[in-house]
mmCIF file of C-alpha atoms in Angstrom:
data_model
loop_
_atom_site.group_PDB
_atom_site.id
_atom_site.type_symbol
_atom_site.label_atom_id
_atom_site.label_comp_id
_atom_site.label_asym_id
_atom_site.label_seq_id
_atom_site.Cartn_x
_atom_site.Cartn_y
_atom_site.Cartn_z
ATOM 1 C CA UNK C 267 0.054 -0.038 -0.125
ATOM 2 C CA UNK C 268 1.416 3.420 -1.048
ATOM 3 C CA UNK C 269 1.877 5.995 1.648
ATOM 4 C CA UNK C 270 0.572 9.214 1.313
ATOM 5 C CA UNK C 271 3.089 11.938 1.541
ATOM 6 C CA UNK C 272 2.093 14.870 4.146
ATOM 7 C CA UNK C 273 3.070 18.494 3.413
ATOM 8 C CA UNK C 274 5.826 19.684 5.729
ATOM 9 C CA UNK C 275 4.989 22.753 7.416
ATOM 10 C CA UNK C 276 7.146 25.821 6.737
ATOM 11 C CA UNK C 277 8.675 27.278 9.993
ATOM 12 C CA UNK C 278 11.048 29.825 10.562
ATOM 13 C CA UNK C 279 13.051 31.260 13.154
ATOM 14 C CA UNK C 280 10.860 34.491 12.995
ATOM 15 C CA UNK C 281 7.761 32.532 13.324
ATOM 16 C CA UNK C 282 8.940 30.764 16.292
ATOM 17 C CA UNK C 283 10.222 33.742 17.893
ATOM 18 C CA UNK C 284 6.909 36.006 17.422
ATOM 19 C CA UNK C 285 4.664 32.833 19.094
ATOM 20 C CA UNK C 286 4.899 34.365 22.604
ATOM 21 C CA UNK C 287 1.348 33.265 23.427
ATOM 22 C CA UNK C 288 -0.716 30.495 22.398
ATOM 23 C CA UNK C 289 -3.167 32.398 20.308
ATOM 24 C CA UNK C 290 -0.303 33.502 17.929
ATOM 25 C CA UNK C 291 0.972 29.983 17.623
ATOM 26 C CA UNK C 292 -2.389 28.881 16.627
ATOM 27 C CA UNK C 293 -2.620 31.557 14.164
ATOM 28 C CA UNK C 294 0.753 30.591 12.729
ATOM 29 C CA UNK C 295 -0.235 27.059 12.543
ATOM 30 C CA UNK C 296 -3.169 27.845 10.832
ATOM 31 C CA UNK C 297 -1.555 30.249 8.260
ATOM 32 C CA UNK C 298 1.013 27.216 7.642
ATOM 33 C CA UNK C 299 -1.647 24.549 7.102
ATOM 34 C CA UNK C 300 -3.794 26.872 4.566
ATOM 35 C CA UNK C 301 -0.691 27.493 2.408
ATOM 36 C CA UNK C 302 0.142 23.945 2.432
ATOM 37 C CA UNK C 303 -3.289 23.086 1.258
ATOM 38 C CA UNK C 304 -3.258 25.972 -1.189
ATOM 39 C CA UNK C 305 -0.163 24.631 -2.852
ATOM 40 C CA UNK C 306 -1.927 21.414 -3.670
ATOM 41 C CA UNK C 307 -3.552 20.682 -6.892
ATOM 42 C CA UNK C 308 -7.034 19.554 -7.060
ATOM 43 C CA UNK C 309 -7.596 15.856 -7.952
ATOM 44 C CA UNK C 310 -8.990 15.521 -11.581
ATOM 45 C CA UNK C 311 -12.319 14.049 -12.035
ATOM 46 C CA UNK C 312 -13.049 11.385 -14.667
ATOM 47 C CA UNK C 313 -15.081 12.784 -17.422
ATOM 48 C CA UNK C 314 -18.241 10.973 -18.508
ATOM 49 C CA UNK C 315 -20.478 11.656 -21.735
ATOM 50 C CA UNK C 316 -24.076 11.294 -21.146
ATOM 51 C CA UNK C 317 -26.253 9.833 -23.897
ATOM 52 C CA UNK C 318 -28.450 12.146 -25.364
ATOM 53 C CA UNK C 319 -32.180 11.586 -24.222
ATOM 54 C CA UNK C 320 -35.104 12.994 -26.024
ATOM 55 C CA UNK C 321 -36.417 16.067 -24.262
ATOM 56 C CA UNK C 322 -40.043 14.861 -25.011
ATOM 57 C CA UNK C 323 -40.152 11.604 -23.156
ATOM 58 C CA UNK C 324 -38.590 13.430 -20.091
ATOM 59 C CA UNK C 325 -41.392 16.090 -20.431
ATOM 60 C CA UNK C 326 -44.169 13.375 -21.047
ATOM 61 C CA UNK C 327 -42.683 11.362 -17.913
ATOM 62 C CA UNK C 328 -42.639 14.244 -15.956
ATOM 63 C CA UNK C 329 -46.303 15.552 -16.595
ATOM 64 C CA UNK C 330 -47.593 11.950 -16.130
ATOM 65 C CA UNK C 331 -45.920 12.073 -12.584
ATOM 66 C CA UNK C 332 -47.082 15.394 -11.991
ATOM 67 C CA UNK C 333 -50.775 14.336 -12.762
ATOM 68 C CA UNK C 334 -50.380 11.188 -10.589
ATOM 69 C CA UNK C 335 -49.460 13.592 -7.717
ATOM 70 C CA UNK C 336 -51.861 16.330 -8.191
ATOM 71 C CA UNK C 337 -54.690 13.734 -8.327
ATOM 72 C CA UNK C 338 -53.347 12.087 -5.008
ATOM 73 C CA UNK C 339 -53.088 15.292 -3.386
ATOM 74 C CA UNK C 340 -56.619 15.976 -4.086
ATOM 75 C CA UNK C 341 -57.545 12.837 -2.729
ATOM 76 C CA UNK C 342 -55.629 13.467 0.433
ATOM 77 C CA UNK C 343 -57.273 16.691 0.946
ATOM 78 C CA UNK C 344 -60.776 15.317 0.627
ATOM 79 C CA UNK C 345 -60.117 12.450 2.669
ATOM 80 C CA UNK C 346 -58.445 15.098 5.238
ATOM 81 C CA UNK C 347 -61.411 17.138 5.180
ATOM 82 C CA UNK C 348 -63.654 14.494 5.607
ATOM 83 C CA UNK C 349 -61.932 12.955 8.691
ATOM 84 C CA UNK C 350 -61.704 16.530 10.048
ATOM 85 C CA UNK C 351 -65.309 16.819 10.037
ATOM 86 C CA UNK C 352 -65.985 13.448 11.513
ATOM 87 C CA UNK C 353 -63.651 14.282 14.420
ATOM 88 C CA UNK C 354 -65.263 17.577 15.156
ATOM 89 C CA UNK C 355 -68.684 16.125 15.176
ATOM 90 C CA UNK C 356 -67.357 13.575 17.567
ATOM 91 C CA UNK C 357 -65.842 16.137 19.900
ATOM 92 C CA UNK C 358 -68.900 18.141 19.934
ATOM 93 C CA UNK C 359 -71.054 15.107 20.917
ATOM 94 C CA UNK C 360 -68.489 14.443 23.646
ATOM 95 C CA UNK C 361 -68.809 18.086 25.126
ATOM 96 C CA UNK C 362 -72.494 17.899 25.017
ATOM 97 C CA UNK C 363 -72.594 14.722 26.796
ATOM 98 C CA UNK C 364 -70.131 15.539 29.204
ATOM 99 C CA UNK C 365 -72.121 18.683 29.811
ATOM 100 C CA UNK C 366 -75.331 16.832 30.257
ATOM 101 C CA UNK C 367 -73.530 14.425 32.929
ATOM 102 C CA UNK C 368 -72.196 17.088 34.747
ATOM 103 C CA UNK C 369 -75.622 18.850 35.047
ATOM 104 C CA UNK C 370 -77.422 15.557 35.849
ATOM 105 C CA UNK C 371 -74.616 15.172 38.665
ATOM 106 C CA UNK C 372 -75.342 18.574 39.943
ATOM 107 C CA UNK C 373 -78.990 18.076 40.144
ATOM 108 C CA UNK C 374 -78.662 14.749 42.009
ATOM 109 C CA UNK C 375 -76.320 16.406 44.631
ATOM 110 C CA UNK C 376 -78.636 19.399 45.003
ATOM 111 C CA UNK C 377 -82.072 17.463 45.432
ATOM 112 C CA UNK C 378 -83.224 17.149 48.815
ATOM 113 C CA UNK C 379 -82.228 13.769 50.099
ATOM 114 C CA UNK C 380 -80.355 11.833 52.783
ATOM 115 C CA UNK C 381 -76.726 12.257 52.792
ATOM 116 C CA UNK C 382 -75.884 8.593 52.066
ATOM 117 C CA UNK C 383 -78.028 8.678 49.041
ATOM 118 C CA UNK C 384 -76.606 11.837 48.002
ATOM 119 C CA UNK C 385 -72.875 10.535 48.040
ATOM 120 C CA UNK C 386 -74.101 7.128 46.311
ATOM 121 C CA UNK C 387 -75.662 9.152 43.492
ATOM 122 C CA UNK C 388 -72.723 11.399 43.311
ATOM 123 C CA UNK C 389 -70.179 8.810 43.071
ATOM 124 C CA UNK C 390 -72.516 6.568 40.496
ATOM 125 C CA UNK C 391 -73.057 9.717 38.551
ATOM 126 C CA UNK C 392 -69.082 10.635 38.467
ATOM 127 C CA UNK C 393 -68.142 6.933 37.598
ATOM 128 C CA UNK C 394 -70.882 6.954 34.782
ATOM 129 C CA UNK C 395 -69.742 10.278 33.481
ATOM 130 C CA UNK C 396 -65.835 9.203 33.515
ATOM 131 C CA UNK C 397 -66.504 5.882 31.687
ATOM 132 C CA UNK C 398 -68.686 7.836 29.260
ATOM 133 C CA UNK C 399 -65.924 10.264 28.479
ATOM 134 C CA UNK C 400 -63.218 7.921 28.339
ATOM 135 C CA UNK C 401 -65.005 5.800 26.006
ATOM 136 C CA UNK C 402 -65.931 8.998 23.860
ATOM 137 C CA UNK C 403 -62.169 10.115 23.565
ATOM 138 C CA UNK C 404 -60.944 6.615 22.937
ATOM 139 C CA UNK C 405 -63.478 6.843 20.082
ATOM 140 C CA UNK C 406 -62.065 10.231 18.999
ATOM 141 C CA UNK C 407 -58.505 9.010 19.224
ATOM 142 C CA UNK C 408 -59.168 6.200 16.898
ATOM 143 C CA UNK C 409 -60.955 8.119 14.660
ATOM 144 C CA UNK C 410 -58.143 10.878 14.500
ATOM 145 C CA UNK C 411 -55.564 7.768 13.750
ATOM 146 C CA UNK C 412 -57.939 6.528 10.823
ATOM 147 C CA UNK C 413 -58.371 10.131 9.425
ATOM 148 C CA UNK C 414 -54.631 10.573 9.383
ATOM 149 C CA UNK C 415 -54.089 7.082 7.770
ATOM 150 C CA UNK C 416 -56.633 7.758 5.305
ATOM 151 C CA UNK C 417 -55.209 11.061 4.518
ATOM 152 C CA UNK C 418 -51.794 9.653 3.593
ATOM 153 C CA UNK C 419 -53.022 6.531 1.710
ATOM 154 C CA UNK C 420 -53.536 8.570 -1.825
ATOM 155 C CA UNK C 421 -49.859 10.101 -1.438
ATOM 156 C CA UNK C 422 -48.373 6.719 -0.274
ATOM 157 C CA UNK C 423 -50.095 4.844 -3.089
ATOM 158 C CA UNK C 424 -48.816 7.770 -5.575
ATOM 159 C CA UNK C 425 -45.328 7.294 -4.472
ATOM 160 C CA UNK C 426 -45.332 3.713 -4.597
ATOM 161 C CA UNK C 427 -46.711 3.962 -8.211
ATOM 162 C CA UNK C 428 -43.968 6.501 -9.261
ATOM 163 C CA UNK C 429 -41.263 4.385 -7.849
ATOM 164 C CA UNK C 430 -42.063 1.474 -9.796
#
């Protein structure tokens, strides 16, 4: 294996005498390295000749790919809008249900009845409101995941078609 020759740094007695502190020493060393790099010739790259390609074929291919991506994008936007509306409806329904559950809880607490029944009614209404809210928010999370999946499907299929 051939050994690579390193350029020797040019040092003179003057430069060593001037280097009284570390900053000057670093500056001198950097300047010498820059001089050594500047003296070297850049490596020549091999020249390759590309085969001439018909511009019409490239334009036609690019136009087809652009049409495919445009169609995929419009499908993705439509799916995304539909998913957003569905998630929005579910959030509004969840808020209304939670609102009604909170009102029922307060009504049961305020009604004149013995204290043990009030506690039982309150704990039962709280548990029911929690179960309902957790089921609704789980449904909203699943719908949101489905929304994003369906929104990205057209773009993924277009990318897979263009890769072939």
